[in-house]
Amino acid sequence: MSGNIWEAIDDQLLPQDIEEEERENFFKYIRANQSQVLLVFDGLDEAPTSIMELFCSLVESRELSKCHIILTSRQEGSVKISKFCDTLLQIEGFVSENSHNYIMHYFKDLEAQGQNLLKDIEENIELEELIVNPLFTAMLCLVYEDLEGGLPLSKTQLYLEITECILKRFCKGLQSKGCLTIMTT
């Protein structure tokens, strides 16, 4: 995707076989009726850098200054974009305390391991920010258990471990149902 809003709209919204005249009429409508246009950027923190740059460029240049814009982002991604927002809404509900309770419940038979994971989280600001996501908290517990009380040093390695952990459990489930035979060499 290129770096201008018109090309992005064309790429994301319009059918490939649209007639050129229809395309031009569509863009004319947007320009003439900006106050009736809503642009939605969903999952902006997950988008490629070019999309973030496009969004920032759109907001800073105010090319479509009267358009309404809604964007969604996970909490850790909202830091980059919050300076461009008139209103910032956050979904509340699962906070650090909930994560801590979940972790202690998960490791109820291994209380020391649960306490050690909480200590590791407190020492790592990135983990502290990520555990507000319940799914991430659950995955972190699985990895911590699989690695017998250890965590990877990088976020990339952590995500790789999460993926491997999920795949191992999935394959184990298939194998126990007789759906999968794992061959080793």
PDB file of N, CA and C in Angstrom, residues 41-101:
ATOM      1  N   PHE A  41      -9.965   3.060  11.057  1.00  0.00           N
ATOM      2  CA  PHE A  41      -8.681   2.363  11.049  1.00  0.00           C
ATOM      3  C   PHE A  41      -8.756   1.331  12.167  1.00  0.00           C
ATOM      4  N   ASP A  42      -8.937   0.074  11.818  1.00  0.00           N
ATOM      5  CA  ASP A  42      -9.096  -0.977  12.819  1.00  0.00           C
ATOM      6  C   ASP A  42      -7.766  -1.694  13.034  1.00  0.00           C
ATOM      7  N   GLY A  43      -7.378  -1.853  14.282  1.00  0.00           N
ATOM      8  CA  GLY A  43      -6.136  -2.544  14.605  1.00  0.00           C
ATOM      9  C   GLY A  43      -4.912  -1.797  14.126  1.00  0.00           C
ATOM     10  N   LEU A  44      -4.915  -0.499  14.326  1.00  0.00           N
ATOM     11  CA  LEU A  44      -3.836   0.337  13.800  1.00  0.00           C
ATOM     12  C   LEU A  44      -2.464  -0.097  14.315  1.00  0.00           C
ATOM     13  N   ASP A  45      -2.403  -0.551  15.557  1.00  0.00           N
ATOM     14  CA  ASP A  45      -1.112  -0.977  16.114  1.00  0.00           C
ATOM     15  C   ASP A  45      -0.580  -2.239  15.446  1.00  0.00           C
ATOM     16  N   GLU A  46      -1.456  -2.995  14.781  1.00  0.00           N
ATOM     17  CA  GLU A  46      -1.045  -4.220  14.107  1.00  0.00           C
ATOM     18  C   GLU A  46      -0.701  -3.977  12.640  1.00  0.00           C
ATOM     19  N   ALA A  47      -0.986  -2.793  12.161  1.00  0.00           N
ATOM     20  CA  ALA A  47      -0.782  -2.478  10.748  1.00  0.00           C
ATOM     21  C   ALA A  47       0.692  -2.211  10.457  1.00  0.00           C
ATOM     22  N   PRO A  48       1.074  -2.376   9.199  1.00  0.00           N
ATOM     23  CA  PRO A  48       2.454  -2.061   8.818  1.00  0.00           C
ATOM     24  C   PRO A  48       2.777  -0.591   9.083  1.00  0.00           C
ATOM     25  N   THR A  49       4.044  -0.304   9.196  1.00  0.00           N
ATOM     26  CA  THR A  49       4.505   1.060   9.459  1.00  0.00           C
ATOM     27  C   THR A  49       3.946   2.043   8.445  1.00  0.00           C
ATOM     28  N   SER A  50       3.803   1.609   7.201  1.00  0.00           N
ATOM     29  CA  SER A  50       3.298   2.511   6.159  1.00  0.00           C
ATOM     30  C   SER A  50       1.887   2.996   6.480  1.00  0.00           C
ATOM     31  N   ILE A  51       1.073   2.155   7.113  1.00  0.00           N
ATOM     32  CA  ILE A  51      -0.290   2.556   7.475  1.00  0.00           C
ATOM     33  C   ILE A  51      -0.242   3.570   8.613  1.00  0.00           C
ATOM     34  N   MET A  52       0.632   3.338   9.597  1.00  0.00           N
ATOM     35  CA  MET A  52       0.779   4.299  10.693  1.00  0.00           C
ATOM     36  C   MET A  52       1.236   5.644  10.137  1.00  0.00           C
ATOM     37  N   GLU A  53       2.183   5.607   9.210  1.00  0.00           N
ATOM     38  CA  GLU A  53       2.662   6.848   8.594  1.00  0.00           C
ATOM     39  C   GLU A  53       1.533   7.532   7.828  1.00  0.00           C
ATOM     40  N   LEU A  54       0.723   6.740   7.140  1.00  0.00           N
ATOM     41  CA  LEU A  54      -0.416   7.281   6.397  1.00  0.00           C
ATOM     42  C   LEU A  54      -1.396   7.955   7.349  1.00  0.00           C
ATOM     43  N   PHE A  55      -1.687   7.284   8.470  1.00  0.00           N
ATOM     44  CA  PHE A  55      -2.602   7.856   9.450  1.00  0.00           C
ATOM     45  C   PHE A  55      -2.054   9.165  10.007  1.00  0.00           C
ATOM     46  N   CYS A  56      -0.794   9.163  10.411  1.00  0.00           N
ATOM     47  CA  CYS A  56      -0.179  10.381  10.964  1.00  0.00           C
ATOM     48  C   CYS A  56      -0.187  11.497   9.932  1.00  0.00           C
ATOM     49  N   SER A  57       0.123  11.150   8.702  1.00  0.00           N
ATOM     50  CA  SER A  57       0.121  12.140   7.625  1.00  0.00           C
ATOM     51  C   SER A  57      -1.279  12.709   7.417  1.00  0.00           C
ATOM     52  N   LEU A  58      -2.264  11.848   7.455  1.00  0.00           N
ATOM     53  CA  LEU A  58      -3.654  12.281   7.281  1.00  0.00           C
ATOM     54  C   LEU A  58      -4.045  13.253   8.388  1.00  0.00           C
ATOM     55  N   VAL A  59      -3.727  12.904   9.618  1.00  0.00           N
ATOM     56  CA  VAL A  59      -4.109  13.742  10.752  1.00  0.00           C
ATOM     57  C   VAL A  59      -3.326  15.052  10.760  1.00  0.00           C
ATOM     58  N   GLU A  60      -2.035  14.978  10.502  1.00  0.00           N
ATOM     59  CA  GLU A  60      -1.204  16.181  10.539  1.00  0.00           C
ATOM     60  C   GLU A  60      -1.518  17.143   9.398  1.00  0.00           C
ATOM     61  N   SER A  61      -1.739  16.609   8.199  1.00  0.00           N
ATOM     62  CA  SER A  61      -1.990  17.493   7.052  1.00  0.00           C
ATOM     63  C   SER A  61      -3.427  17.986   7.037  1.00  0.00           C
ATOM     64  N   ARG A  62      -4.283  17.219   7.680  1.00  0.00           N
ATOM     65  CA  ARG A  62      -5.709  17.542   7.720  1.00  0.00           C
ATOM     66  C   ARG A  62      -6.275  17.667   6.313  1.00  0.00           C
ATOM     67  N   GLU A  63      -5.785  16.806   5.419  1.00  0.00           N
ATOM     68  CA  GLU A  63      -6.299  16.786   4.054  1.00  0.00           C
ATOM     69  C   GLU A  63      -7.812  16.570   4.046  1.00  0.00           C
ATOM     70  N   LEU A  64      -8.277  15.706   4.895  1.00  0.00           N
ATOM     71  CA  LEU A  64      -9.714  15.466   5.030  1.00  0.00           C
ATOM     72  C   LEU A  64     -10.130  15.950   6.420  1.00  0.00           C
ATOM     73  N   SER A  65      -9.951  17.217   6.661  1.00  0.00           N
ATOM     74  CA  SER A  65     -10.054  17.781   8.010  1.00  0.00           C
ATOM     75  C   SER A  65     -11.440  17.697   8.631  1.00  0.00           C
ATOM     76  N   LYS A  66     -12.463  17.547   7.829  1.00  0.00           N
ATOM     77  CA  LYS A  66     -13.817  17.500   8.391  1.00  0.00           C
ATOM     78  C   LYS A  66     -14.349  16.071   8.518  1.00  0.00           C
ATOM     79  N   CYS A  67     -13.559  15.097   8.065  1.00  0.00           N
ATOM     80  CA  CYS A  67     -13.972  13.699   8.203  1.00  0.00           C
ATOM     81  C   CYS A  67     -13.883  13.273   9.661  1.00  0.00           C
ATOM     82  N   HIS A  68     -14.735  12.366  10.017  1.00  0.00           N
ATOM     83  CA  HIS A  68     -14.675  11.755  11.341  1.00  0.00           C
ATOM     84  C   HIS A  68     -13.760  10.542  11.230  1.00  0.00           C
ATOM     85  N   ILE A  69     -12.971  10.309  12.262  1.00  0.00           N
ATOM     86  CA  ILE A  69     -12.039   9.186  12.247  1.00  0.00           C
ATOM     87  C   ILE A  69     -12.216   8.385  13.529  1.00  0.00           C
ATOM     88  N   ILE A  70     -12.362   7.086  13.359  1.00  0.00           N
ATOM     89  CA  ILE A  70     -12.362   6.166  14.497  1.00  0.00           C
ATOM     90  C   ILE A  70     -11.220   5.198  14.252  1.00  0.00           C
ATOM     91  N   LEU A  71     -10.448   4.957  15.291  1.00  0.00           N
ATOM     92  CA  LEU A  71      -9.403   3.959  15.150  1.00  0.00           C
ATOM     93  C   LEU A  71      -9.404   3.074  16.374  1.00  0.00           C
ATOM     94  N   THR A  72      -9.000   1.847  16.148  1.00  0.00           N
ATOM     95  CA  THR A  72      -8.876   0.916  17.262  1.00  0.00           C
ATOM     96  C   THR A  72      -7.424   0.486  17.360  1.00  0.00           C
ATOM     97  N   SER A  73      -7.016   0.223  18.573  1.00  0.00           N
ATOM     98  CA  SER A  73      -5.645  -0.190  18.827  1.00  0.00           C
ATOM     99  C   SER A  73      -5.612  -0.866  20.183  1.00  0.00           C
ATOM    100  N   ARG A  74      -4.753  -1.844  20.312  1.00  0.00           N
ATOM    101  CA  ARG A  74      -4.538  -2.387  21.646  1.00  0.00           C
ATOM    102  C   ARG A  74      -3.881  -1.308  22.489  1.00  0.00           C
ATOM    103  N   GLN A  75      -3.959  -1.466  23.784  1.00  0.00           N
ATOM    104  CA  GLN A  75      -3.469  -0.432  24.693  1.00  0.00           C
ATOM    105  C   GLN A  75      -2.009  -0.083  24.431  1.00  0.00           C
ATOM    106  N   GLU A  76      -1.172  -1.097  24.195  1.00  0.00           N
ATOM    107  CA  GLU A  76       0.243  -0.791  23.999  1.00  0.00           C
ATOM    108  C   GLU A  76       0.488  -0.005  22.711  1.00  0.00           C
ATOM    109  N   GLY A  77      -0.423  -0.086  21.750  1.00  0.00           N
ATOM    110  CA  GLY A  77      -0.280   0.674  20.513  1.00  0.00           C
ATOM    111  C   GLY A  77      -0.857   2.068  20.597  1.00  0.00           C
ATOM    112  N   SER A  78      -1.682   2.315  21.595  1.00  0.00           N
ATOM    113  CA  SER A  78      -2.366   3.605  21.680  1.00  0.00           C
ATOM    114  C   SER A  78      -1.434   4.751  22.060  1.00  0.00           C
ATOM    115  N   VAL A  79      -0.296   4.435  22.643  1.00  0.00           N
ATOM    116  CA  VAL A  79       0.646   5.484  23.044  1.00  0.00           C
ATOM    117  C   VAL A  79       1.091   6.295  21.832  1.00  0.00           C
ATOM    118  N   LYS A  80       1.382   5.611  20.731  1.00  0.00           N
ATOM    119  CA  LYS A  80       1.864   6.278  19.525  1.00  0.00           C
ATOM    120  C   LYS A  80       0.822   7.212  18.922  1.00  0.00           C
ATOM    121  N   ILE A  81      -0.437   6.855  19.050  1.00  0.00           N
ATOM    122  CA  ILE A  81      -1.484   7.589  18.337  1.00  0.00           C
ATOM    123  C   ILE A  81      -2.300   8.518  19.215  1.00  0.00           C
ATOM    124  N   SER A  82      -2.173   8.401  20.522  1.00  0.00           N
ATOM    125  CA  SER A  82      -3.037   9.180  21.412  1.00  0.00           C
ATOM    126  C   SER A  82      -2.860  10.684  21.240  1.00  0.00           C
ATOM    127  N   LYS A  83      -1.681  11.122  20.838  1.00  0.00           N
ATOM    128  CA  LYS A  83      -1.465  12.563  20.672  1.00  0.00           C
ATOM    129  C   LYS A  83      -2.281  13.128  19.514  1.00  0.00           C
ATOM    130  N   PHE A  84      -2.782  12.267  18.643  1.00  0.00           N
ATOM    131  CA  PHE A  84      -3.577  12.718  17.510  1.00  0.00           C
ATOM    132  C   PHE A  84      -5.078  12.666  17.787  1.00  0.00           C
ATOM    133  N   CYS A  85      -5.466  12.183  18.952  1.00  0.00           N
ATOM    134  CA  CYS A  85      -6.878  11.937  19.235  1.00  0.00           C
ATOM    135  C   CYS A  85      -7.517  13.082  20.012  1.00  0.00           C
ATOM    136  N   ASP A  86      -8.745  13.415  19.618  1.00  0.00           N
ATOM    137  CA  ASP A  86      -9.538  14.361  20.396  1.00  0.00           C
ATOM    138  C   ASP A  86     -10.089  13.672  21.635  1.00  0.00           C
ATOM    139  N   THR A  87     -10.490  12.419  21.458  1.00  0.00           N
ATOM    140  CA  THR A  87     -11.050  11.631  22.546  1.00  0.00           C
ATOM    141  C   THR A  87     -10.388  10.265  22.526  1.00  0.00           C
ATOM    142  N   LEU A  88     -10.001   9.782  23.677  1.00  0.00           N
ATOM    143  CA  LEU A  88      -9.384   8.474  23.790  1.00  0.00           C
ATOM    144  C   LEU A  88     -10.217   7.651  24.756  1.00  0.00           C
ATOM    145  N   LEU A  89     -10.741   6.544  24.277  1.00  0.00           N
ATOM    146  CA  LEU A  89     -11.528   5.647  25.110  1.00  0.00           C
ATOM    147  C   LEU A  89     -10.760   4.348  25.268  1.00  0.00           C
ATOM    148  N   GLN A  90     -10.750   3.821  26.470  1.00  0.00           N
ATOM    149  CA  GLN A  90     -10.089   2.557  26.721  1.00  0.00           C
ATOM    150  C   GLN A  90     -11.087   1.601  27.333  1.00  0.00           C
ATOM    151  N   ILE A  91     -11.028   0.362  26.878  1.00  0.00           N
ATOM    152  CA  ILE A  91     -11.889  -0.660  27.450  1.00  0.00           C
ATOM    153  C   ILE A  91     -11.245  -1.121  28.749  1.00  0.00           C
ATOM    154  N   GLU A  92     -11.998  -1.015  29.799  1.00  0.00           N
ATOM    155  CA  GLU A  92     -11.512  -1.393  31.119  1.00  0.00           C
ATOM    156  C   GLU A  92     -12.055  -2.773  31.469  1.00  0.00           C
ATOM    157  N   GLY A  93     -11.489  -3.373  32.441  1.00  0.00           N
ATOM    158  CA  GLY A  93     -12.052  -4.623  32.907  1.00  0.00           C
ATOM    159  C   GLY A  93     -11.007  -5.604  33.384  1.00  0.00           C
ATOM    160  N   PHE A  94     -10.002  -5.858  32.588  1.00  0.00           N
ATOM    161  CA  PHE A  94      -8.976  -6.813  32.973  1.00  0.00           C
ATOM    162  C   PHE A  94      -7.720  -6.022  33.277  1.00  0.00           C
ATOM    163  N   VAL A  95      -7.426  -5.881  34.537  1.00  0.00           N
ATOM    164  CA  VAL A  95      -6.299  -5.055  34.972  1.00  0.00           C
ATOM    165  C   VAL A  95      -5.225  -5.959  35.588  1.00  0.00           C
ATOM    166  N   SER A  96      -4.129  -5.366  35.971  1.00  0.00           N
ATOM    167  CA  SER A  96      -3.005  -6.125  36.533  1.00  0.00           C
ATOM    168  C   SER A  96      -3.438  -7.028  37.683  1.00  0.00           C
ATOM    169  N   GLU A  97      -4.317  -6.523  38.520  1.00  0.00           N
ATOM    170  CA  GLU A  97      -4.775  -7.333  39.659  1.00  0.00           C
ATOM    171  C   GLU A  97      -5.452  -8.614  39.176  1.00  0.00           C
ATOM    172  N   ASN A  98      -6.260  -8.508  38.104  1.00  0.00           N
ATOM    173  CA  ASN A  98      -6.893  -9.698  37.546  1.00  0.00           C
ATOM    174  C   ASN A  98      -5.839 -10.674  37.020  1.00  0.00           C
ATOM    175  N   SER A  99      -4.811 -10.139  36.370  1.00  0.00           N
ATOM    176  CA  SER A  99      -3.728 -10.978  35.855  1.00  0.00           C
ATOM    177  C   SER A  99      -3.016 -11.689  36.999  1.00  0.00           C
ATOM    178  N   HIS A 100      -2.732 -10.952  38.049  1.00  0.00           N
ATOM    179  CA  HIS A 100      -2.044 -11.542  39.204  1.00  0.00           C
ATOM    180  C   HIS A 100      -2.889 -12.665  39.806  1.00  0.00           C
ATOM    181  N   ASN A 101      -4.193 -12.426  39.941  1.00  0.00           N
ATOM    182  CA  ASN A 101      -5.090 -13.459  40.476  1.00  0.00           C
ATOM    183  C   ASN A 101      -5.118 -14.678  39.560  1.00  0.00           C
TER     184      ASN A 101
END
